[in-house]
Amino acid sequence: NSIYTNIKELVVQDQRLLAVLIDPDKFQIENTSGFIAKVNTSIATHIFVGGSIVGDLATHVLVSEIKKHTKLPVVLFPGDVTQITNKADAILFLSLLSGRNPEYLIGKHVKAVSKLADTNLEVIPTGYLLIESGKQTAVEKVTKTIPMSRVNVKCIVNTAKAGELLGMKLIYLEAGSGAKEAVTKDIITKVKNELSIPLIVGGGIKNINQLEMAYNSGADLVVIGTAFENDESFFKELTVEK
Ligand code: 1GP
């Protein structure tokens, strides 16, 4: 079963999906087994690996190590082509639809093709929208694009829908890692109402209340990175009830 097909099936059953995001640039490789053990006992359904600025081999080494400790699907969430590794199961092939930097709309993708040809990665075309979140985030800096205004919800909705009409399989609303303000209820609800493909929401989600809020507004898959990095006891609150 492909990872995307599986996501769609779970979404149809109204299951709430959670991805733990690990940034190879911030993560200590020797902590992998302990950290992944906690992920395994939590409600997490996916592991995403990626970051805005990552050294050349770091992703490859980290994903190889993660795979030793979990059966969860490992999905690349790359900031650059250097983060492509065959050790993962799939890759979010992100096009930054909120910005007007051709490099992040199509440029890096062209460069990725010959690298992807050497892998068995499942490629999942994903429309990626950076939403204003109170302070400048790494995505904004690295991609040199302006996040979309939180006030102009119609423009966010239309951009997400344009991604779907272009054939993208997922839409990802991103406030940016460590965002001060997560994507609002209103934005999630209105975008979800227009889409017939699964919706991912991430950035600045730090506690269960915010997580519930995102799901209740219509997020199908929520991505959390920083909150787990800062406090691994957060996993305990998200443990599967047996
Ligand atoms: C960032 O959406 C992800 O790309 C997760 O953000 O680190 O703030 O959880 P956080």
mmCIF file of C-alpha atoms in Angstrom, chain A:
data_model
loop_
_atom_site.group_PDB
_atom_site.id
_atom_site.type_symbol
_atom_site.label_atom_id
_atom_site.label_comp_id
_atom_site.label_asym_id
_atom_site.label_seq_id
_atom_site.Cartn_x
_atom_site.Cartn_y
_atom_site.Cartn_z
ATOM 1 C CA ASN A 1 0.000 0.000 0.000
ATOM 2 C CA SER A 2 1.407 3.376 -0.923
ATOM 3 C CA ILE A 3 1.790 5.951 1.788
ATOM 4 C CA TYR A 4 -0.457 8.404 0.001
ATOM 5 C CA THR A 5 -3.208 5.827 -0.572
ATOM 6 C CA ASN A 6 -2.980 4.956 3.090
ATOM 7 C CA ILE A 7 -3.302 8.620 4.128
ATOM 8 C CA LYS A 8 -6.392 8.984 1.930
ATOM 9 C CA GLU A 9 -7.980 5.846 3.370
ATOM 10 C CA LEU A 10 -7.380 6.998 6.934
ATOM 11 C CA VAL A 11 -8.751 10.464 6.163
ATOM 12 C CA VAL A 12 -11.954 8.942 4.730
ATOM 13 C CA GLN A 13 -12.335 7.072 8.046
ATOM 14 C CA ASP A 14 -11.961 10.404 9.868
ATOM 15 C CA GLN A 15 -8.732 9.340 11.544
ATOM 16 C CA ARG A 16 -6.506 12.060 12.905
ATOM 17 C CA LEU A 17 -2.955 11.794 11.614
ATOM 18 C CA LEU A 18 0.091 13.159 13.391
ATOM 19 C CA ALA A 19 3.597 13.519 12.002
ATOM 20 C CA VAL A 20 6.572 14.042 14.274
ATOM 21 C CA LEU A 21 9.035 16.283 12.446
ATOM 22 C CA ILE A 22 12.727 15.667 13.043
ATOM 23 C CA ASP A 23 15.171 18.283 11.799
ATOM 24 C CA PRO A 24 18.560 16.647 11.090
ATOM 25 C CA ASP A 25 20.257 19.971 11.765
ATOM 26 C CA LYS A 26 19.010 20.120 15.362
ATOM 27 C CA PHE A 27 18.780 16.445 16.289
ATOM 28 C CA GLN A 28 21.556 14.542 18.084
ATOM 29 C CA ILE A 29 21.931 11.238 16.265
ATOM 30 C CA GLU A 30 22.841 9.368 19.486
ATOM 31 C CA ASN A 31 19.374 10.194 20.870
ATOM 32 C CA THR A 32 17.602 8.401 18.018
ATOM 33 C CA SER A 33 16.641 5.125 19.709
ATOM 34 C CA GLY A 34 15.317 6.816 22.873
ATOM 35 C CA PHE A 35 13.424 9.480 20.958
ATOM 36 C CA ILE A 36 11.913 7.052 18.451
ATOM 37 C CA ALA A 37 10.839 4.714 21.281
ATOM 38 C CA LYS A 38 8.698 7.593 22.559
ATOM 39 C CA VAL A 39 7.327 8.289 19.089
ATOM 40 C CA ASN A 40 6.384 4.601 18.791
ATOM 41 C CA THR A 41 4.262 4.651 21.958
ATOM 42 C CA SER A 42 2.516 7.897 20.974
ATOM 43 C CA ILE A 43 -0.412 8.532 18.628
ATOM 44 C CA ALA A 44 2.035 9.586 15.893
ATOM 45 C CA THR A 45 1.289 7.978 12.526
ATOM 46 C CA HIS A 46 4.204 9.343 10.476
ATOM 47 C CA ILE A 47 7.743 10.599 10.904
ATOM 48 C CA PHE A 48 8.773 13.539 8.747
ATOM 49 C CA VAL A 49 12.458 14.357 8.337
ATOM 50 C CA GLY A 50 13.705 17.666 7.019
ATOM 51 C CA GLY A 51 14.722 21.222 7.696
ATOM 52 C CA SER A 52 15.566 24.516 6.079
ATOM 53 C CA ILE A 53 19.343 24.253 6.491
ATOM 54 C CA VAL A 54 20.832 20.763 6.720
ATOM 55 C CA GLY A 55 24.363 19.457 6.047
ATOM 56 C CA ASP A 56 24.822 17.235 2.993
ATOM 57 C CA LEU A 57 24.811 13.727 4.481
ATOM 58 C CA ALA A 58 22.942 14.421 7.722
ATOM 59 C CA THR A 59 19.506 13.375 6.430
ATOM 60 C CA HIS A 60 20.799 10.132 4.945
ATOM 61 C CA VAL A 61 22.545 9.144 8.183
ATOM 62 C CA LEU A 62 19.603 10.120 10.392
ATOM 63 C CA VAL A 63 16.934 8.367 8.304
ATOM 64 C CA SER A 64 19.020 5.172 8.222
ATOM 65 C CA GLU A 65 19.191 5.270 12.009
ATOM 66 C CA ILE A 66 15.458 6.064 12.463
ATOM 67 C CA LYS A 67 14.459 3.128 10.230
ATOM 68 C CA LYS A 68 16.240 0.734 12.601
ATOM 69 C CA HIS A 69 13.865 1.695 15.414
ATOM 70 C CA THR A 70 10.384 2.081 13.922
ATOM 71 C CA LYS A 71 7.820 0.674 11.512
ATOM 72 C CA LEU A 72 6.185 4.066 11.008
ATOM 73 C CA PRO A 73 6.526 5.501 7.515
ATOM 74 C CA VAL A 74 9.409 7.972 7.204
ATOM 75 C CA VAL A 75 8.619 10.813 4.823
ATOM 76 C CA LEU A 76 11.139 13.382 3.619
ATOM 77 C CA PHE A 77 10.089 16.986 4.063
ATOM 78 C CA PRO A 78 13.089 18.521 2.341
ATOM 79 C CA GLY A 79 14.317 22.089 2.313
ATOM 80 C CA ASP A 80 16.727 21.218 -0.465
ATOM 81 C CA VAL A 81 17.666 18.528 -2.998
ATOM 82 C CA THR A 82 20.632 17.513 -0.829
ATOM 83 C CA GLN A 83 18.114 16.011 1.614
ATOM 84 C CA ILE A 84 16.942 13.311 -0.800
ATOM 85 C CA THR A 85 17.804 9.836 0.444
ATOM 86 C CA ASN A 86 16.601 6.425 -0.659
ATOM 87 C CA LYS A 87 16.504 5.319 2.992
ATOM 88 C CA ALA A 88 13.126 7.045 3.462
ATOM 89 C CA ASP A 89 9.786 5.711 2.205
ATOM 90 C CA ALA A 90 8.392 8.789 0.512
ATOM 91 C CA ILE A 91 9.058 12.437 -0.213
ATOM 92 C CA LEU A 92 6.763 15.440 -0.076
ATOM 93 C CA PHE A 93 7.575 17.076 -3.414
ATOM 94 C CA LEU A 94 6.840 20.572 -2.168
ATOM 95 C CA SER A 95 6.074 23.537 -4.373
ATOM 96 C CA LEU A 96 5.969 26.802 -2.425
ATOM 97 C CA LEU A 97 2.745 28.162 -3.903
ATOM 98 C CA SER A 98 2.482 31.067 -1.463
ATOM 99 C CA GLY A 99 5.675 32.647 -2.796
ATOM 100 C CA ARG A 100 6.877 33.883 -6.133
ATOM 101 C CA ASN A 101 10.417 32.559 -6.031
ATOM 102 C CA PRO A 102 10.739 30.329 -9.120
ATOM 103 C CA GLU A 103 13.490 28.289 -7.445
ATOM 104 C CA TYR A 104 11.003 26.993 -4.850
ATOM 105 C CA LEU A 105 8.081 26.754 -7.268
ATOM 106 C CA ILE A 106 9.840 24.621 -9.893
ATOM 107 C CA GLY A 107 13.640 25.157 -9.921
ATOM 108 C CA LYS A 108 14.717 22.756 -7.171
ATOM 109 C CA HIS A 109 12.276 20.192 -8.532
ATOM 110 C CA VAL A 110 14.053 20.047 -11.872
ATOM 111 C CA LYS A 111 17.340 19.530 -10.041
ATOM 112 C CA ALA A 112 15.749 16.772 -7.950
ATOM 113 C CA VAL A 113 14.686 14.620 -10.897
ATOM 114 C CA SER A 114 17.992 12.867 -11.582
ATOM 115 C CA LYS A 115 18.460 12.275 -7.854
ATOM 116 C CA LEU A 116 14.959 10.794 -7.527
ATOM 117 C CA ALA A 117 15.628 8.501 -10.480
ATOM 118 C CA ASP A 118 18.213 6.710 -8.325
ATOM 119 C CA THR A 119 15.690 6.044 -5.535
ATOM 120 C CA ASN A 120 12.508 4.079 -4.915
ATOM 121 C CA LEU A 121 10.927 6.969 -3.051
ATOM 122 C CA GLU A 122 7.204 7.489 -3.429
ATOM 123 C CA VAL A 123 6.869 11.060 -4.661
ATOM 124 C CA ILE A 124 3.873 12.967 -3.276
ATOM 125 C CA PRO A 125 3.208 16.309 -5.007
ATOM 126 C CA THR A 126 2.361 18.812 -2.287
ATOM 127 C CA GLY A 127 1.242 22.432 -2.485
ATOM 128 C CA TYR A 128 3.061 24.271 0.296
ATOM 129 C CA LEU A 129 1.691 27.565 1.647
ATOM 130 C CA LEU A 130 3.600 29.693 4.105
ATOM 131 C CA ILE A 131 1.238 31.734 6.285
ATOM 132 C CA GLU A 132 2.176 34.819 8.285
ATOM 133 C CA SER A 133 2.775 33.840 11.927
ATOM 134 C CA GLY A 134 3.918 36.789 13.986
ATOM 135 C CA LYS A 135 7.656 36.673 13.381
ATOM 136 C CA GLN A 136 10.049 35.768 10.596
ATOM 137 C CA THR A 137 10.660 32.017 10.304
ATOM 138 C CA ALA A 138 13.464 30.011 8.677
ATOM 139 C CA VAL A 139 11.296 29.100 5.666
ATOM 140 C CA GLU A 140 10.759 32.769 4.907
ATOM 141 C CA LYS A 141 14.468 33.557 5.215
ATOM 142 C CA VAL A 142 15.751 30.615 3.220
ATOM 143 C CA THR A 143 13.178 30.817 0.421
ATOM 144 C CA LYS A 144 13.210 34.625 0.294
ATOM 145 C CA THR A 145 9.434 34.670 -0.049
ATOM 146 C CA ILE A 146 6.772 36.635 1.766
ATOM 147 C CA PRO A 147 4.274 34.599 3.816
ATOM 148 C CA MET A 148 0.592 35.052 2.989
ATOM 149 C CA SER A 149 -1.335 37.543 5.088
ATOM 150 C CA ARG A 150 -3.555 35.923 7.744
ATOM 151 C CA VAL A 151 -6.180 38.530 7.005
ATOM 152 C CA ASN A 152 -6.649 37.712 3.330
ATOM 153 C CA VAL A 153 -8.158 34.268 3.823
ATOM 154 C CA LYS A 154 -9.762 34.231 0.389
ATOM 155 C CA CYS A 155 -6.333 34.486 -1.210
ATOM 156 C CA ILE A 156 -5.050 31.571 0.898
ATOM 157 C CA VAL A 157 -8.110 29.477 -0.036
ATOM 158 C CA ASN A 158 -7.693 30.239 -3.741
ATOM 159 C CA THR A 159 -3.981 29.441 -3.662
ATOM 160 C CA ALA A 160 -4.642 26.082 -1.987
ATOM 161 C CA LYS A 161 -7.401 25.306 -4.508
ATOM 162 C CA ALA A 162 -5.120 26.262 -7.407
ATOM 163 C CA GLY A 163 -2.663 23.671 -6.090
ATOM 164 C CA GLU A 164 -5.365 21.020 -6.118
ATOM 165 C CA LEU A 165 -6.419 21.979 -9.639
ATOM 166 C CA LEU A 166 -2.785 21.678 -10.756
ATOM 167 C CA GLY A 167 -2.931 18.072 -9.597
ATOM 168 C CA MET A 168 -1.222 18.281 -6.242
ATOM 169 C CA LYS A 169 -2.135 15.453 -3.891
ATOM 170 C CA LEU A 170 -1.772 17.261 -0.566
ATOM 171 C CA ILE A 171 -1.961 20.858 0.641
ATOM 172 C CA TYR A 172 0.290 21.901 3.522
ATOM 173 C CA LEU A 173 -0.530 25.069 5.498
ATOM 174 C CA GLU A 174 2.721 26.093 7.185
ATOM 175 C CA ALA A 175 3.205 28.743 9.870
ATOM 176 C CA GLY A 176 6.932 27.923 10.010
ATOM 177 C CA SER A 177 8.901 25.900 12.524
ATOM 178 C CA GLY A 178 8.747 27.473 15.978
ATOM 179 C CA ALA A 179 6.082 29.922 14.772
ATOM 180 C CA LYS A 180 4.739 32.336 17.358
ATOM 181 C CA GLU A 181 1.191 31.856 16.094
ATOM 182 C CA ALA A 182 -0.076 28.645 14.512
ATOM 183 C CA VAL A 183 -2.369 28.743 11.460
ATOM 184 C CA THR A 184 -5.781 29.989 12.623
ATOM 185 C CA LYS A 185 -9.004 28.007 12.946
ATOM 186 C CA ASP A 186 -10.662 30.232 10.396
ATOM 187 C CA ILE A 187 -7.981 29.642 7.752
ATOM 188 C CA ILE A 188 -7.942 25.862 8.299
ATOM 189 C CA THR A 189 -11.754 25.622 8.146
ATOM 190 C CA LYS A 190 -12.131 27.688 4.997
ATOM 191 C CA VAL A 191 -9.303 25.952 3.144
ATOM 192 C CA LYS A 192 -10.600 22.501 4.120
ATOM 193 C CA ASN A 193 -14.093 23.363 2.880
ATOM 194 C CA GLU A 194 -12.786 23.986 -0.637
ATOM 195 C CA LEU A 195 -10.471 20.986 -0.913
ATOM 196 C CA SER A 196 -11.104 17.385 -1.814
ATOM 197 C CA ILE A 197 -7.511 16.345 -1.072
ATOM 198 C CA PRO A 198 -6.033 15.842 2.437
ATOM 199 C CA LEU A 199 -4.899 18.914 4.364
ATOM 200 C CA ILE A 200 -1.686 19.113 6.403
ATOM 201 C CA VAL A 201 -1.217 21.822 9.027
ATOM 202 C CA GLY A 202 1.991 22.628 10.918
ATOM 203 C CA GLY A 203 4.093 25.247 12.618
ATOM 204 C CA GLY A 204 3.854 26.560 16.175
ATOM 205 C CA ILE A 205 1.550 23.839 17.534
ATOM 206 C CA LYS A 206 2.780 23.343 21.101
ATOM 207 C CA ASN A 207 0.083 21.605 23.153
ATOM 208 C CA ILE A 208 -2.915 19.286 23.041
ATOM 209 C CA ASN A 209 -5.427 22.127 22.916
ATOM 210 C CA GLN A 210 -3.850 23.560 19.784
ATOM 211 C CA LEU A 211 -3.608 20.085 18.286
ATOM 212 C CA GLU A 212 -7.318 19.415 18.928
ATOM 213 C CA MET A 213 -8.187 22.831 17.556
ATOM 214 C CA ALA A 214 -6.351 22.067 14.313
ATOM 215 C CA TYR A 215 -8.133 18.704 13.917
ATOM 216 C CA ASN A 216 -11.526 20.142 14.811
ATOM 217 C CA SER A 217 -11.061 22.888 12.228
ATOM 218 C CA GLY A 218 -10.368 20.334 9.481
ATOM 219 C CA ALA A 219 -6.672 19.442 9.519
ATOM 220 C CA ASP A 220 -6.231 15.823 8.436
ATOM 221 C CA LEU A 221 -2.573 15.555 9.356
ATOM 222 C CA VAL A 222 -0.815 17.794 11.872
ATOM 223 C CA VAL A 223 2.969 18.210 11.951
ATOM 224 C CA ILE A 224 4.760 18.938 15.242
ATOM 225 C CA GLY A 225 8.514 19.345 15.619
ATOM 226 C CA THR A 226 9.672 22.008 18.066
ATOM 227 C CA ALA A 227 7.317 21.026 20.928
ATOM 228 C CA PHE A 228 8.797 17.496 20.960
ATOM 229 C CA GLU A 229 12.359 18.832 20.632
ATOM 230 C CA ASN A 230 11.837 21.113 23.616
ATOM 231 C CA ASP A 231 10.029 18.666 25.863
ATOM 232 C CA GLU A 232 9.898 14.945 25.188
ATOM 233 C CA SER A 233 7.350 14.495 28.004
ATOM 234 C CA PHE A 234 4.814 15.892 25.494
ATOM 235 C CA PHE A 235 4.831 12.366 24.008
ATOM 236 C CA LYS A 236 3.394 11.040 27.285
ATOM 237 C CA GLU A 237 0.336 13.224 26.839
ATOM 238 C CA LEU A 238 -0.069 11.757 23.374
ATOM 239 C CA THR A 239 0.272 8.109 24.277
ATOM 240 C CA VAL A 240 -2.004 5.551 22.688
ATOM 241 C CA GLU A 241 -4.594 4.302 25.158
ATOM 242 C CA LYS A 242 -4.403 0.536 25.412
#
